[in-house]
Amino acid sequence: IKQLNENLFEYYSFDIKKKFAKDFEKEEKVNNDVIYENDYYRVRYAVLDHKIWIMGYSFEYKDRLFLKKEKINELPLKGKEIGDFKRWLENKENKGKTYKLGDKEYTYEYLKEEYSYTQKGTKISYITDVLYSKENKEKIINLVKNSDYLYCESVFLEKDKDQASKVYHLTTKQTAEIAKEANVKNLVVFHFSRRYGKNKELILNEIKKYFENVS
């Protein structure tokens, strides 16, 4: 298995002959807050305090280029050639260069504007089981800033903030402040204390005093 410990990835194996004893294999340093990345999205993290170390996550889907369906038939291209053309447009290093279609050459800028459109990526963040402290708050805001959706715990009403602090959880107002300061577009709350029964509206109504776009 692979686990994160502060800024290190630690690798372990389990040997059935040793009754699944945990054997350390190796470790590698994490040089930034990106835990995984490919051509389509990246996953970022922050290590947060909940008496034990826990992690918050942000899933950042990258902008994607698509060809305009209504314009594809105008291209003198078939099959694999269309895919090659799309990949050429996706490569920003081709700015200022030209591409030959038929017996004419066209600039990157013209072809991108005429035959493609860009779908903006979405950012979705997830935070739960965390103390409201200055350090945690700064880390969370840095992680979730400008999220399209922030899924975040809101365990206690503000009147119960002393209990929230005691058990390392967030109140409605604290959750709302984080969302507002991080310029989050939509806040989705969960993980409510059983003391409020199933009255989710009680939580939502208090959050709406500080942050409107919540569900």
Short mmCIF file of C-alpha atoms in Angstrom, two decimals:
data_model
loop_
_atom_site.label_atom_id
_atom_site.label_comp_id
_atom_site.label_asym_id
_atom_site.label_seq_id
_atom_site.Cartn_x
_atom_site.Cartn_y
_atom_site.Cartn_z
CA ILE A 1 0.00 0.00 0.00
CA LYS A 2 0.94 3.65 -0.39
CA GLN A 3 0.21 6.17 2.36
CA LEU A 4 0.96 9.83 2.91
CA ASN A 5 2.85 10.94 6.02
CA GLU A 6 3.30 14.73 6.05
CA ASN A 7 5.35 15.33 2.86
CA LEU A 8 6.39 11.71 2.31
CA PHE A 9 4.80 8.83 0.43
CA GLU A 10 5.49 5.62 2.37
CA TYR A 11 5.17 2.22 0.69
CA TYR A 12 4.36 -0.96 2.63
CA SER A 13 3.72 -4.59 1.76
CA PHE A 14 1.86 -7.28 3.68
CA ASP A 15 3.21 -10.84 3.74
CA ILE A 16 0.68 -13.63 4.21
CA LYS A 17 3.47 -15.83 5.60
CA LYS A 18 3.97 -13.28 8.39
CA LYS A 19 0.25 -13.06 9.21
CA PHE A 20 0.00 -9.92 7.08
CA ALA A 21 2.65 -8.07 9.06
CA LYS A 22 3.27 -4.59 7.67
CA ASP A 23 6.73 -4.34 6.06
CA PHE A 24 8.20 -0.99 5.06
CA GLU A 25 9.40 -0.91 1.44
CA LYS A 26 10.48 2.64 0.57
CA GLU A 27 9.58 6.31 0.81
CA GLU A 28 9.61 9.21 -1.61
CA LYS A 29 9.27 12.93 -1.02
CA VAL A 30 6.18 14.83 -2.17
CA ASN A 31 7.55 18.06 -3.60
CA ASN A 32 4.26 19.99 -3.75
CA ASP A 33 0.61 19.59 -2.78
CA VAL A 34 -0.30 17.57 -5.90
CA ILE A 35 -0.86 13.96 -4.94
CA TYR A 36 -1.87 12.79 -8.45
CA GLU A 37 -2.12 14.32 -11.93
CA ASN A 38 -2.88 13.21 -15.47
CA ASP A 39 -3.97 14.92 -18.70
CA TYR A 40 -7.52 15.47 -17.45
CA TYR A 41 -7.36 16.35 -13.76
CA ARG A 42 -5.15 16.78 -10.70
CA VAL A 43 -5.74 15.89 -7.06
CA ARG A 44 -4.35 18.26 -4.41
CA TYR A 45 -4.30 17.73 -0.66
CA ALA A 46 -3.68 19.46 2.65
CA VAL A 47 -2.73 17.78 5.93
CA LEU A 48 -5.05 19.05 8.69
CA ASP A 49 -5.37 18.70 12.45
CA HIS A 50 -8.14 16.54 13.98
CA LYS A 51 -6.10 15.42 17.01
CA ILE A 52 -4.69 13.00 14.48
CA TRP A 53 -3.50 14.11 11.04
CA ILE A 54 -6.21 13.94 8.39
CA MET A 55 -6.36 15.09 4.78
CA GLY A 56 -8.54 17.48 2.82
CA TYR A 57 -8.77 17.04 -0.95
CA SER A 58 -9.39 19.11 -4.05
CA PHE A 59 -10.19 17.52 -7.41
CA GLU A 60 -9.35 19.96 -10.19
CA TYR A 61 -10.60 19.02 -13.64
CA LYS A 62 -8.58 20.76 -16.35
CA ASP A 63 -9.98 22.83 -19.20
CA ARG A 64 -10.75 20.61 -22.20
CA LEU A 65 -10.78 21.45 -25.89
CA PHE A 66 -13.49 20.04 -28.17
CA LEU A 67 -14.02 20.35 -31.90
CA LYS A 68 -17.24 22.04 -33.00
CA LYS A 69 -19.41 19.21 -34.36
CA GLU A 70 -21.13 21.47 -36.88
CA LYS A 71 -17.74 22.47 -38.35
CA ILE A 72 -16.01 19.08 -38.55
CA ASN A 73 -17.56 18.25 -41.93
CA GLU A 74 -15.94 21.37 -43.39
CA LEU A 75 -12.48 19.97 -42.69
CA PRO A 76 -10.67 18.07 -45.46
CA LEU A 77 -9.76 15.45 -42.86
CA LYS A 78 -10.85 11.89 -42.14
CA GLY A 79 -10.49 9.39 -39.30
CA LYS A 80 -7.13 9.61 -37.55
CA GLU A 81 -6.40 12.96 -39.22
CA ILE A 82 -9.18 14.60 -37.20
CA GLY A 83 -7.64 13.30 -33.96
CA ASP A 84 -4.22 14.58 -35.02
CA PHE A 85 -5.73 18.00 -35.77
CA LYS A 86 -7.43 18.13 -32.36
CA ARG A 87 -4.19 17.22 -30.56
CA TRP A 88 -2.38 19.93 -32.53
CA LEU A 89 -4.91 22.52 -31.32
CA GLU A 90 -4.58 21.25 -27.73
CA ASN A 91 -0.84 21.92 -27.76
CA LYS A 92 -0.40 25.57 -26.71
CA GLU A 93 3.17 25.48 -27.98
CA ASN A 94 1.70 25.67 -31.50
CA LYS A 95 0.62 29.30 -30.97
CA GLY A 96 1.94 31.38 -33.86
CA LYS A 97 2.41 28.30 -36.06
CA THR A 98 0.39 27.21 -39.10
CA TYR A 99 -1.44 24.00 -40.05
CA LYS A 100 -2.03 22.82 -43.60
CA LEU A 101 -5.59 21.94 -44.60
CA GLY A 102 -5.85 20.91 -48.23
CA ASP A 103 -3.62 23.25 -50.21
CA LYS A 104 -3.79 26.15 -47.73
CA GLU A 105 -2.12 26.92 -44.41
CA TYR A 106 -3.96 28.51 -41.50
CA THR A 107 -2.75 30.01 -38.25
CA TYR A 108 -3.22 28.27 -34.92
CA GLU A 109 -5.26 31.19 -33.62
CA TYR A 110 -7.68 31.16 -36.56
CA LEU A 111 -8.20 27.39 -36.49
CA LYS A 112 -8.74 27.27 -32.73
CA GLU A 113 -11.33 30.06 -32.87
CA GLU A 114 -13.09 28.67 -35.94
CA TYR A 115 -13.16 24.94 -35.24
CA SER A 116 -12.96 24.41 -31.48
CA TYR A 117 -14.30 25.51 -28.12
CA THR A 118 -12.99 25.09 -24.59
CA GLN A 119 -14.97 23.61 -21.73
CA LYS A 120 -13.79 25.13 -18.47
CA GLY A 121 -12.64 22.68 -15.83
CA THR A 122 -14.49 22.16 -12.56
CA LYS A 123 -12.96 22.26 -9.08
CA ILE A 124 -14.53 20.09 -6.36
CA SER A 125 -13.15 20.10 -2.81
CA TYR A 126 -13.83 17.95 0.25
CA ILE A 127 -13.19 18.81 3.90
CA THR A 128 -14.32 16.91 7.00
CA ASP A 129 -13.20 16.10 10.56
CA VAL A 130 -11.18 19.21 11.27
CA LEU A 131 -10.56 21.72 14.05
CA TYR A 132 -11.24 25.40 13.41
CA SER A 133 -7.79 26.86 14.03
CA LYS A 134 -5.80 29.59 12.31
CA GLU A 135 -3.41 27.07 10.75
CA ASN A 136 -6.16 24.73 9.57
CA LYS A 137 -8.21 27.61 8.18
CA GLU A 138 -5.28 28.98 6.16
CA LYS A 139 -4.50 25.53 4.75
CA ILE A 140 -8.14 24.87 3.85
CA ILE A 141 -8.62 28.22 2.12
CA ASN A 142 -5.43 27.72 0.12
CA LEU A 143 -6.66 24.27 -0.94
CA VAL A 144 -10.31 25.02 -1.77
CA LYS A 145 -9.95 28.57 -3.13
CA ASN A 146 -12.31 29.25 -6.08
CA SER A 147 -13.93 25.81 -5.87
CA ASP A 148 -17.09 25.32 -7.90
CA TYR A 149 -18.29 22.96 -5.16
CA LEU A 150 -17.02 22.62 -1.61
CA TYR A 151 -18.31 19.59 0.31
CA CYS A 152 -17.66 20.44 3.94
CA GLU A 153 -18.74 19.29 7.37
CA SER A 154 -20.88 21.60 9.50
CA VAL A 155 -21.31 19.59 12.67
CA PHE A 156 -22.55 22.15 15.20
CA LEU A 157 -24.61 25.30 15.41
CA GLU A 158 -22.62 28.39 16.35
CA LYS A 159 -24.10 28.43 19.87
CA ASP A 160 -22.32 25.11 20.45
CA LYS A 161 -18.90 26.32 19.28
CA ASP A 162 -17.23 25.36 22.59
CA GLN A 163 -18.28 21.75 22.06
CA ALA A 164 -17.14 21.96 18.44
CA SER A 165 -13.69 23.09 19.55
CA LYS A 166 -13.53 20.38 22.19
CA VAL A 167 -14.14 17.58 19.68
CA TYR A 168 -12.23 19.21 16.78
CA HIS A 169 -15.16 19.95 14.45
CA LEU A 170 -16.62 22.96 12.62
CA THR A 171 -19.69 25.07 13.34
CA THR A 172 -22.09 26.53 10.79
CA LYS A 173 -20.52 29.98 10.96
CA GLN A 174 -16.98 28.61 10.68
CA THR A 175 -17.89 26.56 7.62
CA ALA A 176 -19.57 29.59 6.04
CA GLU A 177 -16.57 31.84 6.75
CA ILE A 178 -14.21 29.38 5.07
CA ALA A 179 -16.45 29.16 1.99
CA LYS A 180 -16.80 32.94 1.76
CA GLU A 181 -13.12 33.75 2.23
CA ALA A 182 -12.14 31.03 -0.26
CA ASN A 183 -14.53 32.47 -2.88
CA VAL A 184 -16.38 29.16 -3.18
CA LYS A 185 -19.31 29.17 -5.62
CA ASN A 186 -21.43 26.44 -4.02
CA LEU A 187 -21.23 24.98 -0.51
CA VAL A 188 -22.63 21.51 0.21
CA VAL A 189 -22.70 20.65 3.91
CA PHE A 190 -22.90 17.28 5.68
CA HIS A 191 -21.90 15.55 8.93
CA PHE A 192 -24.34 17.06 11.46
CA SER A 193 -24.42 16.40 15.19
CA ARG A 194 -27.14 13.99 16.31
CA ARG A 195 -28.22 16.52 18.94
CA TYR A 196 -30.16 18.33 16.18
CA GLY A 197 -31.98 15.21 15.02
CA LYS A 198 -32.74 15.19 11.29
CA ASN A 199 -33.37 18.94 11.16
CA LYS A 200 -30.97 19.85 8.35
CA GLU A 201 -32.89 23.10 7.76
CA LEU A 202 -31.70 24.31 11.16
CA ILE A 203 -28.11 24.00 9.95
CA LEU A 204 -28.80 25.47 6.50
CA ASN A 205 -30.72 28.47 7.80
CA GLU A 206 -27.89 29.45 10.13
CA ILE A 207 -25.26 29.07 7.40
CA LYS A 208 -27.34 31.25 5.04
CA LYS A 209 -26.87 34.17 7.44
CA TYR A 210 -23.22 34.19 6.37
CA PHE A 211 -23.10 32.37 3.01
CA GLU A 212 -26.07 32.16 0.66
CA ASN A 213 -25.25 29.42 -1.85
CA VAL A 214 -25.52 26.39 0.42
CA SER A 215 -27.38 23.11 0.22
#
